[in-house]
């Protein structure tokens, strides 16, 4: 009976997953009567069984982990507009790098990533405990192990030394492990498990969509090696280059001709996206980026069912860093705003709505400040949606990043020619002329324009800062931010609620006891 209860819990967790019934809602069947020995035998059962590990990724798209990785950088700011978006100062703390151990996003990021790790361990334990295992059990365990490595990677990137929990057991150690040791574990685990994953893309094998395959695994491995100096003190550009090039050479993916098709609400057809978090309004909610960024009155622009929340925007300097010829600049909206029929948004429909690129203050009660900041439409707003989210699948890894990782590793090893080839591929799609010379600052700028609001900017800025000593992440910015007093802000504080429940957690240096 105990195993049957676990099975019921497992399938209930799967409700709303994109891996079941081709994004349709699960039928209200009673799964507690399915004998455990007969489960994980059919493709539908396997998909349902793996679902909890994947659905745990849903909050990563727009919630705490995303905000920690973007709103602390030069490409996203969350101003306080009157009383909106103050929330005890937690959003301002991100921009100012004054995050404390009681910050809600700090705790939310830890909670969401711990949940993902736990769900992966849970699924693996179920498979290992089956009386009759499916023939592909080793591949299933490897797949969820690599997904778990993704969660662990994100968690150690944010918090440094963290518990390394790889078993669903009450006896698992909750003591922190040094970041360098976590790095070594991840490298070894990925090298062991990636070859067991499917080498097919979702075009060849639609069932692979939203699942971790070999190429998603190699993207993660390349990311690890690219940041080796941050995690261990010793760079490993050669292995970053090796695994980024493996993804490119696979021929499984190609650059999507239209950059924005990677982020449309029909982006399931992208030939560039390697690993995504599936969303599907109304069945799979959670991608609410349009609500977080758009102005209240953009409800009329995109025929939304709820008024947006008027929050996230691009800092002025970041918006201005785009060349006007760069097609990617269209990811931002500024200036007069119009209804879906092309009429100017103005009284009596709503106040005259003109978005300004200028965000020169972090807080201002003036009504005009409601219109400050360029808003993102990189993820195409979907008419008829609102607070429950859209159908745009959240992009985690795509081929453009393999090209850019290859370019960075090549450039750092002195191969400017190869780096230029890869960077110019990306620039060409953006409608920009080819570069004839390339510096690391050029490459960092290009990464910012290509991957804005995809959750990589903090990771990029810290890597560049550690490699050169230049204050890319910790430096002063407009509005208001001064240079960090030291480098303790390169990791976030261990959340106080987590320390309250786990006395083995020591606080990161610089954040008190």
PDB file of C-alpha atoms in Angstrom, residues 114-334:
ATOM      1  CA  UNK A 114      16.032  22.428  -3.912  1.00  0.00           C
ATOM      2  CA  UNK A 115      12.575  21.327  -5.000  1.00  0.00           C
ATOM      3  CA  UNK A 116      13.892  20.443  -8.463  1.00  0.00           C
ATOM      4  CA  UNK A 117      16.731  18.401  -6.979  1.00  0.00           C
ATOM      5  CA  UNK A 118      14.362  16.614  -4.604  1.00  0.00           C
ATOM      6  CA  UNK A 119      11.913  15.771  -7.387  1.00  0.00           C
ATOM      7  CA  UNK A 120      14.737  14.315  -9.474  1.00  0.00           C
ATOM      8  CA  UNK A 121      15.921  12.203  -6.545  1.00  0.00           C
ATOM      9  CA  UNK A 122      12.344  11.079  -5.950  1.00  0.00           C
ATOM     10  CA  UNK A 123      11.845   9.950  -9.549  1.00  0.00           C
ATOM     11  CA  UNK A 124      15.170   8.108  -9.599  1.00  0.00           C
ATOM     12  CA  UNK A 125      14.262   6.342  -6.344  1.00  0.00           C
ATOM     13  CA  UNK A 126      10.943   5.212  -7.821  1.00  0.00           C
ATOM     14  CA  UNK A 127      12.640   3.753 -10.905  1.00  0.00           C
ATOM     15  CA  UNK A 128      15.297   2.028  -8.811  1.00  0.00           C
ATOM     16  CA  UNK A 129      12.594   0.555  -6.569  1.00  0.00           C
ATOM     17  CA  UNK A 130      10.460  -0.964  -9.327  1.00  0.00           C
ATOM     18  CA  UNK A 131      10.056  -4.709  -9.153  1.00  0.00           C
ATOM     19  CA  UNK A 132       9.968  -4.798 -12.948  1.00  0.00           C
ATOM     20  CA  UNK A 133      12.110  -2.094 -14.473  1.00  0.00           C
ATOM     21  CA  UNK A 134      11.580  -0.903 -18.047  1.00  0.00           C
ATOM     22  CA  UNK A 135      14.234  -1.931 -20.529  1.00  0.00           C
ATOM     23  CA  UNK A 136      15.481   1.653 -20.791  1.00  0.00           C
ATOM     24  CA  UNK A 137      15.711   2.229 -17.036  1.00  0.00           C
ATOM     25  CA  UNK A 138      19.438   3.144 -17.171  1.00  0.00           C
ATOM     26  CA  UNK A 139      18.693   5.813 -19.797  1.00  0.00           C
ATOM     27  CA  UNK A 140      15.766   7.184 -17.766  1.00  0.00           C
ATOM     28  CA  UNK A 141      17.903   7.429 -14.635  1.00  0.00           C
ATOM     29  CA  UNK A 142      20.671   9.095 -16.637  1.00  0.00           C
ATOM     30  CA  UNK A 143      18.220  11.630 -18.074  1.00  0.00           C
ATOM     31  CA  UNK A 144      16.896  12.648 -14.669  1.00  0.00           C
ATOM     32  CA  UNK A 145      20.435  12.667 -13.265  1.00  0.00           C
ATOM     33  CA  UNK A 146      21.484  15.197 -15.918  1.00  0.00           C
ATOM     34  CA  UNK A 147      18.389  17.275 -15.179  1.00  0.00           C
ATOM     35  CA  UNK A 148      19.331  17.150 -11.496  1.00  0.00           C
ATOM     36  CA  UNK A 149      22.814  18.332 -12.462  1.00  0.00           C
ATOM     37  CA  UNK A 150      21.193  21.330 -14.151  1.00  0.00           C
ATOM     38  CA  UNK A 151      19.389  22.280 -10.946  1.00  0.00           C
ATOM     39  CA  UNK A 152      22.564  21.766  -8.890  1.00  0.00           C
ATOM     40  CA  UNK A 153      24.567  23.876 -11.351  1.00  0.00           C
ATOM     41  CA  UNK A 154      22.120  26.759 -11.029  1.00  0.00           C
ATOM     42  CA  UNK A 155      22.087  26.464  -7.252  1.00  0.00           C
ATOM     43  CA  UNK A 156      25.849  26.442  -6.729  1.00  0.00           C
ATOM     44  CA  UNK A 157      26.164  29.270  -9.248  1.00  0.00           C
ATOM     45  CA  UNK A 158      23.868  31.387  -7.076  1.00  0.00           C
ATOM     46  CA  UNK A 159      24.867  30.366  -3.555  1.00  0.00           C
ATOM     47  CA  UNK A 160      28.357  28.838  -3.719  1.00  0.00           C
ATOM     48  CA  UNK A 161      28.739  26.059  -1.150  1.00  0.00           C
ATOM     49  CA  UNK A 162      25.491  24.101  -0.954  1.00  0.00           C
ATOM     50  CA  UNK A 163      24.367  20.655   0.208  1.00  0.00           C
ATOM     51  CA  UNK A 164      24.940  18.008  -2.448  1.00  0.00           C
ATOM     52  CA  UNK A 165      21.932  15.740  -2.123  1.00  0.00           C
ATOM     53  CA  UNK A 166      21.798  12.928  -4.668  1.00  0.00           C
ATOM     54  CA  UNK A 167      19.479  10.468  -2.934  1.00  0.00           C
ATOM     55  CA  UNK A 168      15.839  10.544  -1.860  1.00  0.00           C
ATOM     56  CA  UNK A 169      16.559   9.615   1.733  1.00  0.00           C
ATOM     57  CA  UNK A 170      16.055  11.063   5.184  1.00  0.00           C
ATOM     58  CA  UNK A 171      19.648  10.097   5.965  1.00  0.00           C
ATOM     59  CA  UNK A 172      21.128  12.219   3.144  1.00  0.00           C
ATOM     60  CA  UNK A 173      23.663  14.714   4.422  1.00  0.00           C
ATOM     61  CA  UNK A 174      22.497  18.323   4.432  1.00  0.00           C
ATOM     62  CA  UNK A 175      25.932  19.741   5.145  1.00  0.00           C
ATOM     63  CA  UNK A 176      27.408  22.180   2.645  1.00  0.00           C
ATOM     64  CA  UNK A 177      29.917  20.947   0.085  1.00  0.00           C
ATOM     65  CA  UNK A 178      32.621  23.189  -1.316  1.00  0.00           C
ATOM     66  CA  UNK A 179      31.782  24.672  -4.678  1.00  0.00           C
ATOM     67  CA  UNK A 180      34.910  23.224  -6.294  1.00  0.00           C
ATOM     68  CA  UNK A 181      33.865  19.739  -5.152  1.00  0.00           C
ATOM     69  CA  UNK A 182      30.366  20.254  -6.512  1.00  0.00           C
ATOM     70  CA  UNK A 183      31.935  21.303  -9.805  1.00  0.00           C
ATOM     71  CA  UNK A 184      33.993  18.104  -9.897  1.00  0.00           C
ATOM     72  CA  UNK A 185      30.941  16.007  -9.095  1.00  0.00           C
ATOM     73  CA  UNK A 186      28.914  17.650 -11.858  1.00  0.00           C
ATOM     74  CA  UNK A 187      31.623  17.189 -14.474  1.00  0.00           C
ATOM     75  CA  UNK A 188      32.024  13.506 -13.623  1.00  0.00           C
ATOM     76  CA  UNK A 189      28.283  12.853 -13.429  1.00  0.00           C
ATOM     77  CA  UNK A 190      27.618  14.539 -16.768  1.00  0.00           C
ATOM     78  CA  UNK A 191      30.440  12.736 -18.554  1.00  0.00           C
ATOM     79  CA  UNK A 192      29.073   9.445 -17.195  1.00  0.00           C
ATOM     80  CA  UNK A 193      25.411  10.011 -17.992  1.00  0.00           C
ATOM     81  CA  UNK A 194      25.222  12.140 -21.142  1.00  0.00           C
ATOM     82  CA  UNK A 195      26.158   9.281 -23.533  1.00  0.00           C
ATOM     83  CA  UNK A 196      23.151   7.319 -22.240  1.00  0.00           C
ATOM     84  CA  UNK A 197      20.709  10.039 -23.302  1.00  0.00           C
ATOM     85  CA  UNK A 198      18.934  10.279 -26.622  1.00  0.00           C
ATOM     86  CA  UNK A 199      20.994  11.833 -29.409  1.00  0.00           C
ATOM     87  CA  UNK A 200      17.826  12.748 -31.320  1.00  0.00           C
ATOM     88  CA  UNK A 201      16.390  16.241 -31.407  1.00  0.00           C
ATOM     89  CA  UNK A 202      12.684  16.957 -31.017  1.00  0.00           C
ATOM     90  CA  UNK A 203      12.260  17.300 -34.787  1.00  0.00           C
ATOM     91  CA  UNK A 204      13.335  13.692 -35.286  1.00  0.00           C
ATOM     92  CA  UNK A 205      11.764  12.397 -32.078  1.00  0.00           C
ATOM     93  CA  UNK A 206       8.892  14.646 -30.918  1.00  0.00           C
ATOM     94  CA  UNK A 207       8.728  12.809 -27.588  1.00  0.00           C
ATOM     95  CA  UNK A 208      12.104  14.358 -26.746  1.00  0.00           C
ATOM     96  CA  UNK A 209      10.633  17.856 -26.696  1.00  0.00           C
ATOM     97  CA  UNK A 210      11.181  19.455 -23.318  1.00  0.00           C
ATOM     98  CA  UNK A 211      13.371  16.557 -22.214  1.00  0.00           C
ATOM     99  CA  UNK A 212      17.089  16.615 -21.534  1.00  0.00           C
ATOM    100  CA  UNK A 213      18.930  14.933 -24.405  1.00  0.00           C
ATOM    101  CA  UNK A 214      22.658  14.574 -25.141  1.00  0.00           C
ATOM    102  CA  UNK A 215      22.924  18.045 -26.621  1.00  0.00           C
ATOM    103  CA  UNK A 216      21.275  19.712 -23.653  1.00  0.00           C
ATOM    104  CA  UNK A 217      23.696  17.760 -21.479  1.00  0.00           C
ATOM    105  CA  UNK A 218      26.696  18.893 -23.498  1.00  0.00           C
ATOM    106  CA  UNK A 219      25.478  22.499 -23.333  1.00  0.00           C
ATOM    107  CA  UNK A 220      25.427  22.198 -19.546  1.00  0.00           C
ATOM    108  CA  UNK A 221      28.893  20.649 -19.541  1.00  0.00           C
ATOM    109  CA  UNK A 222      30.210  23.471 -21.730  1.00  0.00           C
ATOM    110  CA  UNK A 223      28.673  26.003 -19.305  1.00  0.00           C
ATOM    111  CA  UNK A 224      30.432  24.310 -16.395  1.00  0.00           C
ATOM    112  CA  UNK A 225      33.817  24.386 -18.087  1.00  0.00           C
ATOM    113  CA  UNK A 226      33.268  27.956 -19.270  1.00  0.00           C
ATOM    114  CA  UNK A 227      32.829  29.006 -15.624  1.00  0.00           C
ATOM    115  CA  UNK A 228      35.536  26.746 -14.184  1.00  0.00           C
ATOM    116  CA  UNK A 229      37.623  29.690 -13.032  1.00  0.00           C
ATOM    117  CA  UNK A 230      34.696  31.058 -11.037  1.00  0.00           C
ATOM    118  CA  UNK A 231      34.005  27.731  -9.336  1.00  0.00           C
ATOM    119  CA  UNK A 232      37.528  26.334  -8.861  1.00  0.00           C
ATOM    120  CA  UNK A 233      39.989  29.168  -9.403  1.00  0.00           C
ATOM    121  CA  UNK A 234      41.390  27.517 -12.540  1.00  0.00           C
ATOM    122  CA  UNK A 235      40.072  28.206 -16.052  1.00  0.00           C
ATOM    123  CA  UNK A 236      39.324  25.393 -18.518  1.00  0.00           C
ATOM    124  CA  UNK A 237      38.605  27.120 -21.806  1.00  0.00           C
ATOM    125  CA  UNK A 238      39.732  24.096 -23.844  1.00  0.00           C
ATOM    126  CA  UNK A 239      36.991  21.823 -22.538  1.00  0.00           C
ATOM    127  CA  UNK A 240      34.404  24.579 -22.867  1.00  0.00           C
ATOM    128  CA  UNK A 241      35.405  24.841 -26.518  1.00  0.00           C
ATOM    129  CA  UNK A 242      35.365  21.063 -26.977  1.00  0.00           C
ATOM    130  CA  UNK A 243      31.808  20.551 -25.763  1.00  0.00           C
ATOM    131  CA  UNK A 244      30.330  23.676 -27.329  1.00  0.00           C
ATOM    132  CA  UNK A 245      31.787  22.524 -30.638  1.00  0.00           C
ATOM    133  CA  UNK A 246      30.320  19.048 -30.149  1.00  0.00           C
ATOM    134  CA  UNK A 247      26.842  20.580 -30.057  1.00  0.00           C
ATOM    135  CA  UNK A 248      27.561  22.662 -33.157  1.00  0.00           C
ATOM    136  CA  UNK A 249      29.095  19.741 -35.056  1.00  0.00           C
ATOM    137  CA  UNK A 250      26.184  17.429 -34.224  1.00  0.00           C
ATOM    138  CA  UNK A 251      24.119  19.053 -36.974  1.00  0.00           C
ATOM    139  CA  UNK A 252      21.005  18.472 -34.869  1.00  0.00           C
ATOM    140  CA  UNK A 253      20.207  22.178 -34.626  1.00  0.00           C
ATOM    141  CA  UNK A 254      20.533  25.271 -36.782  1.00  0.00           C
ATOM    142  CA  UNK A 255      20.077  28.982 -36.260  1.00  0.00           C
ATOM    143  CA  UNK A 256      16.429  29.931 -36.588  1.00  0.00           C
ATOM    144  CA  UNK A 257      16.312  32.414 -39.515  1.00  0.00           C
ATOM    145  CA  UNK A 258      14.076  34.789 -37.561  1.00  0.00           C
ATOM    146  CA  UNK A 259      15.560  35.405 -34.107  1.00  0.00           C
ATOM    147  CA  UNK A 260      12.146  36.099 -32.560  1.00  0.00           C
ATOM    148  CA  UNK A 261      10.674  32.773 -33.689  1.00  0.00           C
ATOM    149  CA  UNK A 262      12.688  31.195 -30.870  1.00  0.00           C
ATOM    150  CA  UNK A 263      10.472  33.030 -28.377  1.00  0.00           C
ATOM    151  CA  UNK A 264       7.045  33.183 -30.034  1.00  0.00           C
ATOM    152  CA  UNK A 265       4.032  31.545 -28.467  1.00  0.00           C
ATOM    153  CA  UNK A 266       4.433  28.935 -31.206  1.00  0.00           C
ATOM    154  CA  UNK A 267       8.141  28.398 -30.528  1.00  0.00           C
ATOM    155  CA  UNK A 268       7.801  24.629 -30.316  1.00  0.00           C
ATOM    156  CA  UNK A 269       8.809  24.618 -34.008  1.00  0.00           C
ATOM    157  CA  UNK A 270      12.171  26.331 -33.410  1.00  0.00           C
ATOM    158  CA  UNK A 271      15.107  24.454 -34.961  1.00  0.00           C
ATOM    159  CA  UNK A 272      17.522  26.309 -32.666  1.00  0.00           C
ATOM    160  CA  UNK A 273      16.150  25.664 -29.196  1.00  0.00           C
ATOM    161  CA  UNK A 274      17.846  22.691 -27.557  1.00  0.00           C
ATOM    162  CA  UNK A 275      16.268  22.535 -24.104  1.00  0.00           C
ATOM    163  CA  UNK A 276      13.122  24.390 -23.083  1.00  0.00           C
ATOM    164  CA  UNK A 277      10.628  24.559 -20.250  1.00  0.00           C
ATOM    165  CA  UNK A 278       7.268  23.883 -21.923  1.00  0.00           C
ATOM    166  CA  UNK A 279       4.267  26.098 -21.222  1.00  0.00           C
ATOM    167  CA  UNK A 280       0.820  25.822 -22.771  1.00  0.00           C
ATOM    168  CA  UNK A 281      -1.945  28.248 -21.892  1.00  0.00           C
ATOM    169  CA  UNK A 282      -4.356  27.395 -20.323  1.00  0.00           C
ATOM    170  CA  UNK A 283      -3.106  23.970 -19.289  1.00  0.00           C
ATOM    171  CA  UNK A 284       0.469  24.755 -18.249  1.00  0.00           C
ATOM    172  CA  UNK A 285       0.802  28.187 -16.715  1.00  0.00           C
ATOM    173  CA  UNK A 286       3.738  30.081 -15.312  1.00  0.00           C
ATOM    174  CA  UNK A 287       5.422  32.014 -18.120  1.00  0.00           C
ATOM    175  CA  UNK A 288       4.210  35.427 -16.987  1.00  0.00           C
ATOM    176  CA  UNK A 289       7.008  37.588 -18.330  1.00  0.00           C
ATOM    177  CA  UNK A 290       4.576  39.705 -20.371  1.00  0.00           C
ATOM    178  CA  UNK A 291       2.653  40.502 -17.199  1.00  0.00           C
ATOM    179  CA  UNK A 292       5.775  41.410 -15.243  1.00  0.00           C
ATOM    180  CA  UNK A 293       7.194  43.792 -17.845  1.00  0.00           C
ATOM    181  CA  UNK A 294       4.375  45.421 -19.825  1.00  0.00           C
ATOM    182  CA  UNK A 295       2.738  48.691 -18.819  1.00  0.00           C
ATOM    183  CA  UNK A 296      -0.779  48.544 -17.427  1.00  0.00           C
ATOM    184  CA  UNK A 297      -2.219  50.007 -20.616  1.00  0.00           C
ATOM    185  CA  UNK A 298      -0.545  47.459 -22.889  1.00  0.00           C
ATOM    186  CA  UNK A 299      -3.582  45.340 -22.127  1.00  0.00           C
ATOM    187  CA  UNK A 300      -5.049  47.121 -25.154  1.00  0.00           C
ATOM    188  CA  UNK A 301      -1.955  46.650 -27.317  1.00  0.00           C
ATOM    189  CA  UNK A 302      -1.975  42.879 -27.092  1.00  0.00           C
ATOM    190  CA  UNK A 303      -5.621  42.126 -26.251  1.00  0.00           C
ATOM    191  CA  UNK A 304      -4.747  40.625 -22.890  1.00  0.00           C
ATOM    192  CA  UNK A 305      -7.383  39.464 -20.427  1.00  0.00           C
ATOM    193  CA  UNK A 306      -5.663  41.040 -17.395  1.00  0.00           C
ATOM    194  CA  UNK A 307      -3.875  44.328 -16.906  1.00  0.00           C
ATOM    195  CA  UNK A 308      -0.084  43.811 -16.837  1.00  0.00           C
ATOM    196  CA  UNK A 309       1.847  44.554 -13.658  1.00  0.00           C
ATOM    197  CA  UNK A 310       4.172  47.296 -14.981  1.00  0.00           C
ATOM    198  CA  UNK A 311       7.409  46.054 -13.452  1.00  0.00           C
ATOM    199  CA  UNK A 312      10.555  44.791 -15.178  1.00  0.00           C
ATOM    200  CA  UNK A 313      12.313  47.046 -17.677  1.00  0.00           C
ATOM    201  CA  UNK A 314      15.673  47.593 -19.350  1.00  0.00           C
ATOM    202  CA  UNK A 315      18.062  50.136 -17.796  1.00  0.00           C
ATOM    203  CA  UNK A 316      18.695  53.106 -20.052  1.00  0.00           C
ATOM    204  CA  UNK A 317      22.355  52.310 -20.710  1.00  0.00           C
ATOM    205  CA  UNK A 318      21.576  48.737 -21.718  1.00  0.00           C
ATOM    206  CA  UNK A 319      18.819  49.791 -24.107  1.00  0.00           C
ATOM    207  CA  UNK A 320      21.111  52.429 -25.627  1.00  0.00           C
ATOM    208  CA  UNK A 321      23.870  49.867 -26.150  1.00  0.00           C
ATOM    209  CA  UNK A 322      21.907  48.329 -29.044  1.00  0.00           C
ATOM    210  CA  UNK A 323      22.702  49.635 -32.503  1.00  0.00           C
ATOM    211  CA  UNK A 324      19.565  50.952 -34.187  1.00  0.00           C
ATOM    212  CA  UNK A 325      20.247  48.572 -37.078  1.00  0.00           C
ATOM    213  CA  UNK A 326      20.241  45.588 -34.717  1.00  0.00           C
ATOM    214  CA  UNK A 327      17.037  43.648 -35.368  1.00  0.00           C
ATOM    215  CA  UNK A 328      17.182  42.390 -31.796  1.00  0.00           C
ATOM    216  CA  UNK A 329      16.475  45.916 -30.556  1.00  0.00           C
ATOM    217  CA  UNK A 330      12.879  45.177 -31.483  1.00  0.00           C
ATOM    218  CA  UNK A 331      12.705  43.073 -28.324  1.00  0.00           C
ATOM    219  CA  UNK A 332      12.104  46.393 -26.531  1.00  0.00           C
ATOM    220  CA  UNK A 333       9.112  48.705 -26.845  1.00  0.00           C
ATOM    221  CA  UNK A 334       9.399  52.450 -26.192  1.00  0.00           C
TER     222      UNK A 334
END
